[in-house]
Structures are given as C-alpha cells and as structure tokens.
Coordinates of C-alpha atoms in Angstrom, one line a residue:
Chain L
X420 CA -35.8 -3.9 14.4
X421 CA -32.9 -4.0 11.9
X422 CA -29.4 -4.0 13.6
X423 CA -27.6 -0.8 13.2
X424 CA -24.6 -2.3 11.4
X425 CA -26.9 -3.7 8.8
X426 CA -28.5 -0.3 8.3
X427 CA -25.0 1.2 7.9
X428 CA -24.1 -1.4 5.3
X429 CA -27.3 -0.9 3.4
X430 CA -27.0 2.9 3.3
X431 CA -23.3 2.9 2.5
X432 CA -23.9 3.6 -1.2
X433 CA -26.4 6.3 -0.5
X434 CA -24.1 8.2 1.8
X435 CA -21.1 7.8 -0.5
X436 CA -23.0 9.1 -3.5
X437 CA -24.3 12.1 -1.5
X438 CA -20.8 12.8 -0.2
X439 CA -19.3 12.7 -3.7
X440 CA -21.9 15.3 -4.9
X441 CA -21.2 17.5 -1.9
X442 CA -17.4 17.1 -2.1
X443 CA -16.5 16.2 -5.7
X444 CA -12.8 15.4 -5.3
X445 CA -11.0 12.1 -5.4
X446 CA -11.0 10.2 -2.1
X447 CA -13.1 12.6 -0.2
X448 CA -16.4 10.6 -0.4
X449 CA -14.9 7.6 1.3
X450 CA -13.4 9.7 4.1
X451 CA -16.7 11.5 4.6
X452 CA -18.8 8.3 4.6
X453 CA -16.4 6.8 7.2
X454 CA -16.7 9.7 9.5
X455 CA -20.5 9.8 9.1
X456 CA -20.8 6.1 10.0
X457 CA -18.4 6.4 12.9
X458 CA -20.6 9.2 14.4
X459 CA -23.8 7.3 13.4
X460 CA -22.7 4.1 15.3
X461 CA -21.2 6.0 18.2
X462 CA -24.5 7.8 19.0
X463 CA -26.7 4.9 18.1
X464 CA -28.7 5.2 21.3
X465 CA -29.9 8.6 20.2
X466 CA -31.5 7.5 16.9
X467 CA -34.9 6.0 16.3
X468 CA -34.0 3.2 14.0
X469 CA -37.6 2.2 13.3
X470 CA -37.9 5.3 11.1
X471 CA -36.2 6.1 7.8
X472 CA -32.6 7.0 8.7
X473 CA -31.8 8.7 5.3
X474 CA -32.8 12.2 6.3
X475 CA -30.6 11.8 9.4
X476 CA -27.6 10.5 7.4
X477 CA -28.1 13.2 4.8
X478 CA -27.8 15.9 7.5
X479 CA -24.7 14.3 9.0
X480 CA -23.2 13.9 5.6
X481 CA -23.7 17.6 4.8
X482 CA -22.0 18.7 8.0
X483 CA -19.0 16.4 7.5
X484 CA -18.7 17.1 3.8
X485 CA -18.7 20.9 4.5
X486 CA -15.8 20.5 6.9
X487 CA -13.9 18.1 4.6
X488 CA -14.4 20.3 1.5
X489 CA -13.1 23.4 3.4
X490 CA -10.0 21.5 4.5
X491 CA -9.4 20.1 1.0
X492 CA -9.9 23.5 -0.7
X493 CA -7.2 25.0 1.5
X494 CA -4.6 22.6 0.0
X495 CA -5.4 23.6 -3.6
X496 CA -3.8 26.4 -5.6
X497 CA -6.1 29.4 -6.2
X498 CA -7.0 28.5 -9.8
X499 CA -7.8 24.8 -8.8
X500 CA -9.7 26.0 -5.8
X501 CA -12.0 28.2 -8.0
X502 CA -12.6 25.3 -10.4
X503 CA -13.3 22.9 -7.6
X504 CA -15.9 25.3 -6.1
X505 CA -17.5 25.7 -9.5
X506 CA -17.7 21.9 -9.9
X507 CA -19.2 21.5 -6.4
X508 CA -22.0 23.9 -7.2
X509 CA -22.8 22.1 -10.4
X510 CA -22.6 18.6 -8.8
X511 CA -25.1 19.3 -6.1
X512 CA -28.1 19.3 -8.6
X513 CA -27.2 16.1 -10.4
X514 CA -28.6 12.7 -9.9
X515 CA -26.0 10.2 -9.0
X516 CA -25.7 6.7 -7.7
X517 CA -22.7 4.8 -6.2
X518 CA -21.2 1.8 -7.9
X519 CA -22.5 -1.7 -7.2
X520 CA -20.7 -5.0 -6.3
X521 CA -21.3 -6.2 -9.9
X522 CA -19.4 -3.1 -11.1
X523 CA -16.5 -3.8 -8.7
X524 CA -16.4 -7.5 -9.7
X525 CA -16.3 -6.6 -13.4
X526 CA -13.5 -4.1 -12.9
X527 CA -11.4 -6.6 -10.9
X528 CA -11.8 -9.1 -13.8
X529 CA -10.8 -6.4 -16.3
X530 CA -7.8 -5.3 -14.2
X531 CA -6.5 -8.9 -14.3
X532 CA -6.4 -8.8 -18.1
X533 CA -4.2 -5.6 -18.2
X534 CA -0.7 -6.0 -19.6
X535 CA 2.1 -5.8 -17.0
X536 CA 3.1 -2.3 -18.0
X537 CA -0.4 -0.9 -17.9
X538 CA -1.1 -2.8 -14.6
X539 CA 2.0 -1.2 -13.1
X540 CA 0.9 2.3 -14.1
X541 CA -2.6 1.8 -12.8
X542 CA -1.3 0.4 -9.5
X543 CA 1.2 3.1 -9.1
X544 CA -1.3 5.9 -9.6
X545 CA -4.5 4.6 -8.0
X546 CA -3.1 2.3 -5.3
X547 CA 0.2 3.8 -4.4
X548 CA -1.1 7.3 -5.1
X549 CA 2.1 8.4 -6.9
X550 CA 1.3 11.7 -8.6
X551 CA 1.4 12.1 -12.4
X552 CA 4.5 14.4 -12.0
X553 CA 6.4 11.7 -10.0
X554 CA 5.3 9.0 -12.4
X555 CA 6.5 11.1 -15.3
X556 CA 9.9 11.5 -13.7
X557 CA 10.2 7.8 -13.0
X558 CA 9.1 6.7 -16.5
X559 CA 11.0 9.4 -18.3
X560 CA 7.8 10.9 -19.8
X561 CA 6.0 14.2 -19.5
X562 CA 3.2 14.6 -17.0
X563 CA 0.7 15.3 -19.9
X564 CA 1.7 12.0 -21.5
X565 CA 1.2 10.1 -18.2
X566 CA -2.2 11.7 -17.8
X567 CA -3.1 10.7 -21.4
X568 CA -1.9 7.1 -20.8
X569 CA -4.1 7.0 -17.7
X570 CA -7.1 8.4 -19.5
X571 CA -6.6 5.8 -22.2
X572 CA -6.4 3.0 -19.6
X573 CA -9.6 4.2 -17.9
X574 CA -11.4 4.1 -21.3
X575 CA -10.1 0.6 -21.9
X576 CA -11.2 -0.5 -18.5
X577 CA -14.6 1.1 -18.9
X578 CA -15.2 -0.6 -22.3
X579 CA -14.1 -3.9 -20.8
X580 CA -16.5 -3.5 -17.8
X581 CA -19.4 -2.5 -20.0
X582 CA -18.7 -5.7 -22.0
X583 CA -18.8 -7.8 -18.9
X584 CA -21.8 -6.1 -17.4
X585 CA -23.9 -6.2 -20.6
X586 CA -27.1 -7.9 -19.5
X587 CA -26.5 -6.9 -15.9
X588 CA -26.6 -3.2 -16.4
X589 CA -23.5 -1.0 -16.8
X590 CA -21.6 1.5 -14.8
Chain J
X542 CA -7.8 14.8 -29.7
X543 CA -11.5 15.2 -30.2
X544 CA -13.7 17.1 -27.7
X545 CA -14.8 14.0 -25.8
X546 CA -11.2 12.9 -25.3
X547 CA -10.3 16.5 -24.5
X548 CA -12.9 16.7 -21.7
X549 CA -11.8 13.4 -20.2
X550 CA -8.2 14.5 -20.3
X551 CA -9.1 17.8 -18.5
X552 CA -11.3 15.9 -16.0
X553 CA -8.4 13.6 -15.3
X554 CA -6.2 16.7 -14.8
X555 CA -8.8 17.9 -12.2
X556 CA -8.7 14.6 -10.4
X557 CA -5.0 14.7 -10.2
X558 CA -5.0 18.4 -9.3
X559 CA -2.4 19.3 -11.9
X560 CA -4.3 21.5 -14.3
X561 CA -2.8 24.8 -15.4
X562 CA -4.9 28.0 -14.9
X563 CA -5.7 28.0 -18.7
X564 CA -6.9 24.4 -18.5
X565 CA -9.0 25.2 -15.5
X566 CA -10.7 28.0 -17.5
X567 CA -11.2 25.6 -20.4
X568 CA -12.8 23.0 -18.2
X569 CA -15.1 25.5 -16.6
X570 CA -16.2 26.8 -20.0
X571 CA -16.9 23.2 -21.2
X572 CA -18.9 22.3 -18.1
X573 CA -21.0 25.4 -18.5
X574 CA -21.5 24.7 -22.2
X575 CA -22.9 21.2 -21.8
X576 CA -24.6 19.8 -18.8
X577 CA -23.7 16.2 -19.7
X578 CA -20.0 17.0 -19.1
X579 CA -20.9 17.2 -15.4
X580 CA -22.3 13.7 -15.5
X581 CA -19.0 12.6 -17.2
X582 CA -17.0 14.2 -14.4
X583 CA -19.1 12.5 -11.7
X584 CA -18.8 9.2 -13.5
X585 CA -15.0 9.7 -13.6
X586 CA -14.9 10.4 -9.8
X587 CA -16.9 7.3 -9.2
X588 CA -14.5 5.3 -11.5
X589 CA -11.6 6.8 -9.5
X590 CA -13.1 5.5 -6.2
X591 CA -14.0 2.1 -7.9
X592 CA -10.4 1.7 -9.2
X593 CA -8.9 2.4 -5.8
X594 CA -11.2 0.0 -4.0
X595 CA -11.0 -2.7 -6.7
X596 CA -7.2 -2.6 -6.8
X597 CA -6.9 -2.7 -3.0
X598 CA -9.2 -5.8 -2.9
X599 CA -7.2 -7.5 -5.7
X600 CA -3.9 -6.9 -3.9
X601 CA -5.4 -8.2 -0.7
X602 CA -6.8 -11.3 -2.4
X603 CA -3.4 -11.9 -3.8
X604 CA -1.7 -11.4 -0.4
X605 CA -4.3 -13.7 1.2
X606 CA -2.9 -16.6 -0.8
X607 CA 0.1 -16.7 1.6
X608 CA -0.9 -18.3 4.9
X609 CA -0.8 -15.8 7.8
X610 CA 1.5 -16.5 10.6
X611 CA 0.9 -14.9 13.9
X612 CA 4.1 -13.2 14.9
X613 CA 3.2 -12.5 18.4
X614 CA 0.1 -13.8 20.2
X615 CA -1.2 -14.2 23.6
X616 CA -1.6 -11.6 26.4
X617 CA 1.1 -9.0 26.3
X618 CA 1.3 -5.9 28.3
X619 CA 2.2 -2.9 26.3
X620 CA 4.7 -1.5 26.0
X621 CA 7.6 -3.1 27.9
X622 CA 7.8 -6.6 26.4
X623 CA 6.8 -5.4 23.0
X624 CA 9.1 -2.5 22.5
X625 CA 12.1 -4.4 21.2
X626 CA 10.0 -6.6 18.9
X627 CA 8.1 -3.6 17.7
X628 CA 11.2 -1.7 17.0
X629 CA 12.6 -4.5 15.0
X630 CA 9.4 -4.9 13.0
X631 CA 9.1 -1.3 12.2
X632 CA 12.7 -1.1 11.1
X633 CA 12.0 -4.2 9.0
X634 CA 8.9 -2.5 7.5
X635 CA 11.0 0.5 6.7
X636 CA 13.5 -1.7 5.0
X637 CA 10.7 -3.3 2.9
X638 CA 9.6 0.1 1.7
X639 CA 13.1 1.4 1.0
X640 CA 14.2 -1.7 -0.8
X641 CA 14.1 -1.7 -4.5
X642 CA 14.1 -5.1 -6.1
X643 CA 16.8 -5.4 -8.7
X644 CA 15.2 -5.9 -12.1
X645 CA 18.5 -6.4 -13.8
X646 CA 19.5 -9.2 -11.4
X647 CA 22.7 -7.4 -10.6
X648 CA 23.4 -9.3 -7.4
X649 CA 23.1 -13.0 -7.9
X650 CA 24.6 -16.4 -7.4
X651 CA 24.4 -19.0 -10.0
X652 CA 23.6 -22.3 -8.2
X653 CA 22.6 -25.4 -10.1
X654 CA 20.3 -26.3 -7.4
X655 CA 19.0 -25.0 -4.1
X656 CA 17.8 -27.3 -1.3
X657 CA 15.8 -26.3 1.7
X658 CA 17.6 -27.8 4.7
X659 CA 15.8 -26.2 7.6
X660 CA 12.7 -24.1 8.0
X661 CA 12.1 -22.0 11.1
X662 CA 8.6 -21.1 9.9
X663 CA 6.5 -21.5 6.8
X664 CA 8.5 -21.3 3.7
X665 CA 6.4 -20.4 0.7
X666 CA 7.3 -20.9 -3.0
X667 CA 5.7 -19.6 -6.1
X668 CA 6.6 -20.9 -9.5
X669 CA 6.1 -18.5 -12.4
X670 CA 2.7 -16.9 -12.0
X671 CA 1.3 -20.0 -10.1
X672 CA -0.2 -20.0 -6.7
X673 CA 1.9 -19.9 -3.5
X674 CA 2.5 -23.3 -1.9
X675 CA 4.3 -24.5 1.2
X676 CA 7.8 -25.9 0.7
X677 CA 8.9 -29.1 2.5
X678 CA 12.3 -29.6 4.1
X679 CA 14.6 -31.4 1.8
X680 CA 12.8 -30.2 -1.3
X681 CA 15.2 -29.1 -4.1
X682 CA 14.9 -26.7 -6.9
X683 CA 16.7 -27.3 -10.1
X684 CA 17.2 -25.2 -13.1
X685 CA 14.5 -24.3 -15.6
X686 CA 12.2 -23.0 -12.9
X687 CA 11.4 -19.4 -12.0
X688 CA 10.8 -19.2 -8.3
X689 CA 9.9 -16.7 -5.7
X690 CA 10.6 -17.7 -2.2
X691 CA 9.4 -16.2 1.0
X692 CA 10.7 -17.4 4.4
X693 CA 8.6 -15.6 7.0
X694 CA 10.2 -17.4 9.9
X695 CA 13.6 -17.9 8.5
X696 CA 15.2 -20.8 6.7
X697 CA 18.4 -22.5 5.7
X698 CA 19.3 -23.5 2.1
X699 CA 22.2 -25.5 0.7
X700 CA 23.7 -24.3 -2.5
X701 CA 26.3 -26.9 -3.4
X702 CA 29.0 -26.5 -0.8
X703 CA 27.7 -23.1 0.4
X704 CA 25.0 -22.4 2.9
X705 CA 22.5 -19.6 2.7
X706 CA 20.7 -18.6 5.8
X707 CA 17.6 -16.4 5.3
X708 CA 16.6 -14.5 8.3
X709 CA 12.9 -14.0 9.2
X710 CA 10.9 -12.2 6.4
X711 CA 13.7 -12.6 3.9
X712 CA 12.7 -12.8 0.3
X713 CA 14.6 -14.0 -2.7
X714 CA 14.0 -15.1 -6.2
X715 CA 15.5 -17.8 -8.3
X716 CA 15.4 -16.8 -12.0
X717 CA 15.4 -19.1 -14.9
X718 CA 18.5 -19.1 -17.0
X719 CA 18.1 -21.2 -20.1
X720 CA 21.4 -20.6 -21.8
X721 CA 23.8 -22.3 -19.5
X722 CA 21.3 -24.4 -17.4
X723 CA 22.0 -22.6 -14.2
X724 CA 19.7 -20.4 -12.1
X725 CA 20.4 -17.0 -10.7
X726 CA 19.6 -16.2 -7.1
X727 CA 18.6 -12.7 -6.3
X728 CA 18.3 -11.5 -2.7
X729 CA 15.4 -9.0 -2.7
X730 CA 15.2 -7.9 0.9
X731 CA 15.9 -8.9 4.4
X732 CA 19.1 -10.1 6.1
X733 CA 21.0 -13.1 4.9
X734 CA 24.0 -15.1 6.0
X735 CA 26.3 -16.9 3.6
X736 CA 28.8 -19.4 4.7
X737 CA 31.3 -21.4 2.7
X738 CA 34.0 -23.8 3.7
X739 CA 36.2 -21.9 1.3
X740 CA 36.2 -18.3 2.6
X741 CA 38.0 -17.1 -0.5
X742 CA 35.2 -18.2 -2.9
X743 CA 33.2 -15.6 -4.5
X744 CA 29.6 -16.3 -3.6
X745 CA 27.7 -13.3 -4.9
X746 CA 28.8 -11.7 -8.1
X747 CA 27.7 -8.1 -8.0
X748 CA 27.6 -6.9 -11.6
X749 CA 31.3 -6.4 -12.5
X750 CA 32.2 -6.7 -8.8
X751 CA 32.1 -9.6 -6.5
X752 CA 31.6 -10.3 -2.8
X753 CA 33.3 -13.0 -0.8
X754 CA 31.7 -13.5 2.5
X755 CA 31.9 -15.7 5.6
X756 CA 29.5 -14.2 8.0
X757 CA 26.5 -12.0 7.8
X758 CA 25.7 -9.0 5.5
X759 CA 22.8 -6.9 4.5
X760 CA 22.5 -6.3 0.8
X761 CA 20.3 -3.4 -0.4
X762 CA 19.6 -2.0 -3.7
X763 CA 18.5 1.5 -4.3
X764 CA 18.3 3.2 -7.7
X765 CA 21.3 2.1 -9.7
X766 CA 23.5 1.3 -6.8
X767 CA 23.9 -1.6 -4.5
X768 CA 25.0 -1.2 -0.9
X769 CA 26.6 -4.0 1.1
X770 CA 27.0 -3.7 4.9
X771 CA 28.9 -6.3 6.8
X772 CA 27.2 -7.2 10.0
X773 CA 29.3 -10.1 11.3
X774 CA 32.4 -12.0 10.2
X775 CA 34.6 -11.1 7.2
X776 CA 34.0 -10.0 3.7
X777 CA 36.0 -9.0 0.7
X778 CA 34.8 -6.9 -2.3
X779 CA 36.2 -7.5 -5.7
X780 CA 35.6 -4.5 -8.0
X781 CA 36.2 -6.6 -11.1
X782 CA 40.0 -6.4 -11.3
X783 CA 42.5 -8.5 -9.5
X784 CA 42.6 -6.5 -6.3
X785 CA 40.1 -6.6 -3.5
X786 CA 39.2 -4.5 -0.5
X787 CA 38.2 -5.7 2.9
X788 CA 34.7 -4.8 4.2
X789 CA 34.6 -3.0 7.5
X790 CA 32.0 -4.0 10.1
X791 CA 28.8 -1.9 10.0
X792 CA 30.1 0.4 7.3
X793 CA 28.0 0.3 4.2
X794 CA 29.8 0.3 1.0
X795 CA 28.0 1.3 -2.2
X796 CA 28.8 -0.2 -5.5
X797 CA 27.8 1.7 -8.6
X798 CA 30.0 0.1 -11.2
X799 CA 33.0 1.1 -9.2
X800 CA 33.5 0.9 -5.5
X801 CA 33.2 4.1 -3.6
X802 CA 35.4 4.5 -0.6
X803 CA 33.6 3.2 2.5
X804 CA 34.2 6.4 4.4
X805 CA 32.3 8.3 1.7
X806 CA 29.2 6.5 2.4
X807 CA 29.6 5.7 6.1
X808 CA 26.6 7.0 8.0
X809 CA 26.8 9.5 10.8
X810 CA 26.9 7.5 14.1
X811 CA 23.3 7.4 15.3
X812 CA 22.8 9.0 18.7
X813 CA 22.1 6.6 21.4
X814 CA 18.3 6.4 21.9
X815 CA 16.6 6.4 25.2
X816 CA 14.2 3.6 25.9
X817 CA 11.2 6.0 25.7
X818 CA 12.3 7.2 22.2
X819 CA 12.2 3.7 20.7
X820 CA 9.6 3.4 18.0
X821 CA 6.5 1.6 19.1
X822 CA 4.1 -0.6 17.3
X823 CA 1.1 1.6 17.7
X824 CA -0.8 2.5 20.8
X825 CA -4.2 3.4 21.8
X826 CA -4.0 6.1 24.5
X827 CA -6.9 6.2 26.9
X828 CA -8.5 9.5 27.8
X829 CA -10.0 10.5 31.0
X830 CA -13.2 12.5 31.5
X831 CA -11.4 15.8 30.9
X832 CA -10.0 14.5 27.6
X833 CA -6.4 14.1 28.9
X834 CA -4.5 11.1 27.7
X835 CA -3.7 8.8 30.6
X836 CA -2.2 5.4 29.7
X837 CA -2.0 3.1 26.7
X838 CA -4.6 0.4 26.4
X839 CA -3.4 -3.2 26.8
X840 CA -2.6 -5.0 23.5
X841 CA -4.0 -8.5 23.5
X842 CA -2.8 -9.7 20.1
X843 CA -0.7 -8.5 17.2
X844 CA -0.7 -10.0 13.8
X845 CA 1.5 -8.8 11.0
X846 CA 1.5 -9.9 7.4
X847 CA 3.7 -8.5 4.7
X848 CA 3.5 -9.2 1.0
X849 CA 5.9 -7.7 -1.5
X850 CA 4.5 -6.4 -4.8
X851 CA 7.4 -5.2 -7.0
X852 CA 9.1 -2.3 -5.2
X853 CA 6.4 -2.0 -2.5
X854 CA 5.4 -4.1 0.4
X855 CA 1.8 -4.3 1.5
X856 CA 2.2 -4.7 5.3
X857 CA -1.0 -5.4 7.2
X858 CA -1.0 -5.1 11.0
X859 CA -3.9 -6.2 13.1
X860 CA -3.8 -5.0 16.7
X861 CA -6.3 -6.3 19.2
X862 CA -6.9 -4.1 22.2
X863 CA -8.7 -5.2 25.3
X864 CA -10.6 -2.9 27.6
X865 CA -10.0 -4.5 31.0
X866 CA -12.5 -2.3 32.8
X867 CA -16.3 -2.7 32.8
X868 CA -16.9 0.9 31.5
X869 CA -16.8 2.4 28.1
X870 CA -13.4 3.9 27.2
X871 CA -12.3 6.5 24.7
X872 CA -8.9 6.9 23.3
X873 CA -6.6 8.1 20.5
X874 CA -4.8 5.6 18.3
X875 CA -1.2 6.5 17.4
X876 CA 0.9 4.7 14.8
X877 CA 4.5 5.6 13.9
X878 CA 5.1 5.3 10.2
X879 CA 8.5 4.4 8.9
X880 CA 10.1 6.7 6.4
X881 CA 8.6 6.2 2.9
X882 CA 5.6 4.3 4.2
X883 CA 2.0 5.4 3.9
X884 CA -1.3 4.1 5.1
X885 CA -3.6 2.7 2.5
X886 CA -6.4 1.5 4.6
X887 CA -7.5 1.7 8.2
X888 CA -10.4 -0.2 9.7
X889 CA -11.7 -0.6 13.2
X890 CA -13.9 -3.3 14.6
X891 CA -15.8 -3.3 17.9
X892 CA -16.2 -7.0 18.6
X893 CA -17.1 -8.1 15.1
X894 CA -18.8 -4.9 13.9
X895 CA -16.9 -3.0 11.3
X896 CA -17.1 0.7 12.0

C-alpha cells in the first residue's frame, strides 16, 4: 500500500486546483489544501488507502473551502463581496489544473532575469504582500499605475515562461 | 488600453481587492459576456499562487548560500533557560524588520582597508553579486571592491588605528568608491562598538554631521532620519559646524540634517517587566483531554537563520519539540511576532513527514 504522505504529495495539485475553483481568491487555495491535508493525515487510520482517495479529498476540500470562503467574504467590502460570489459561481463549472514543477522552474528562471526595479516591485507585492495602495505611497505613484505596472510584469513573466516551456507545454 | 489589457487590469484589481464599485460591475459584465474571461481569471489566480511560491523558493535558495549556524542546540527545558536568549533574539528580529538600510550611504566611514582580526563565529563575505564565502582571520579588504559582510557570531575588524567590533548578527557593507580610492563602510543593522586611541577623532561621518565615539552605540536608520543611541562609553555629535554636543547614555538622538534635542526624541521609560511578561520564542502548549492548556512542551533544539534582503530580513526559526511521554499529545503552537513582522511560511513535520 502506498504510504499516506506519498498520496498526499501526489494529490496536492488536485486538491489545490479544486480549492481554487471553490474559493477563487488569492492565497486561499494554499490555506485550504494545507488544512485538508492536516485533517487527512491526522485521521489516517480511518481511511481505506487501497481505494481512490480523490472523492474523500474532494469532500474534505468542499467543507474546508466553504468555511474559508465565508470568512474571507466577511472581510471584503459589499461590492467586492458580490463580485467574489459571482466569480465563485462561475469558477465551479470550469476545468482547471494546478501548475507543474516545470512551470515553477521556468518562472524562477524568468524572475532572475528581471531588472532590479521590477524585481523589487514583484517581491514587494507577491512576497512581502505590500498592498498596491501602500506601494503607491512608497513609490510616489497612483494605485492604478502600480496595478498597471504589475499587470505588465505578469505579462512579461508569462511570455518569458512560455518561451522557456515551449516544447515542454506551457502554463 | 485594449479589451484584453483592460480585463487583465480589472482581474488584477480583483486579486488585490481594490476595485471600485463601477469596476466591479464592469468586470462582472465582461465575465458574463465571454466565458473565456473566466479562464483568464483562473489562470491569473494560478499565476498569483505560482509567483508567491516561486519567489519564496528563490529567496530561500539565496538564503541557503549562507551556512546555517545553530544558535542554541542540545536539550533545553523551556522556558527558564531560554527566556533571556529568546527575548534577545526577538528584539533582534524586531530590529531587523524595523531597520531601513541606508541607500544613500549617509552613515559611513572611509577606510582604505578593513582587516578581520577576530571572528567569534562564521564571518561571510560577498563581493558584488557573487556567492557568499567564508572569511579567514587576517584577511584584508582593499578599495575597489563592493562587499557585503555578515558576522553571525560577532567579529572584530581593524580600520587603520580604529577598531570596529561587530556584535552577533551585525551586518555592514563596504561600498566601492572609485574617485578617491577609498571605501565607505555602512552599518546596516545590529550593534557595533567603535574604539579609537584618539577619542576626539571623528569615526562616522553622518551626512553633514559627525559622530565621535569611544564605546558602544546603536545606529539605526528609518525613513530620512538616523538615530544614534549611546549604549556605553562617551560620544560626541558634530552637526556640521564647529560646535558639538555630548550624547547621553541610552537617549536616542535623531539626526535629520539638523540635530534634534535629545529630550524631544527620548523614549518614555519602559515599565519594568515581570519575568512572565518577557517575550518567548514560541511555545507548544499541551492540552489535556478536556481541551484545557496545561504546560509547554519541551523544546529540544532551536535553529535560527536570518538573511537580509534590502529592507527586509527573512528570519527562519526551526523549533524541535519532543514528546517525552509514550502517548499521543495535542497542543496549540503560539508564536509572538515582533512589531512589523509577519509570517510568510509555516510548516510542521512529524518525524520526517511534512504535514
């Protein structure tokens, strides 16, 4: 029988992709997947690991995602909350896969090629989680300009990744 | 901006939760209009997660180039022996986060050469964008090099007739100066001691001001101002003219082009803290069968590793807990965060299994 931590590692992408569809907001999929696997491992004696565990993980993911989404929604302003719920309904019917290790490797190589200023902006926003409004104040720009700069950088990174992944499949 | 760019711009606004009500309506309408926009949104969410993970791994790989030094190891019973060390480390971590490196090189000393005379732990050096390497005692830096030094266990350097003592975890840079052949030393964070046979000699020019020091001082930079706090010995500040002012012990003085009166920036005296109020390193509180917290679990080993990236320090703490009983235990993990700090990652392992 396959050890449980190997099963967890193998199903990580499946759970994250499902979590993202059920709770389409930044950062939530990772939190949900972590909670699902903590529960999955903690109660390992209860599961029949000789059978396909995906239906079980899907049910657990739905429960955890529901809770996480409710908590996240509470923190949003009413107009953002309505939009988020609308997006959630649309997301549930879509086919979606999580990123692969090749995607991650390509992105890391692309990140290394960014100029210092762009690298600083990407790190500040995605790693340090400084909001666009805070970045705008620090950089003496408007929040819209910061958002545009980040969109541009994502596009650049995506193009770079696609170039590196050509032949291996792209994101 | 064409429609494809517009939709990505709005999606990015959704991801950063800063859309206006009108933009929310616009995005809703666009998503209804064309199903493929939803795929774009999901791909952007995935890209967002990928960027966060990719960046974290890159920074960790970078941090891993510095050898890890166990700060404390061996069996330690929590919290008594650890409390003082933990308090110091947490204060240090807070200092890392609060510290702003000085991009303009305002506080600096212009030595022609810097020699490592004594190392109390690994001293790492990085030249330009090269890899970190270990520095041997007696090794000297000369001009024309751009260096970044990290003394995780503390180190002594000689700078001509002056002596610079870097306390554990101190970080400094040595910038290249091509015009006059001298280098500029910048103290980024930590605590340093400067000693000179000539106590009247200005050792650290601070922009238009200067500092003469025989003893120990903490130098911190925040925003556009520099704060000097004399910890031991004597110090004089020169605001740029011919007069000087003596530094008072433990009273921070802030320089912002001109010297502010020390009293204006002197902190409120901190209330004496009881032993139980001291910050702790992190604790895993055991729970009994009724769910009530009972006692902290024993800490077997602590490893701390900090790496400074621009204005931010990535501080990684690895705590190993041991369950001394032969039964399964359940508990709650508490970790006190210093002001300005946040958690970027948390992982738990049971034996070697990552959960």
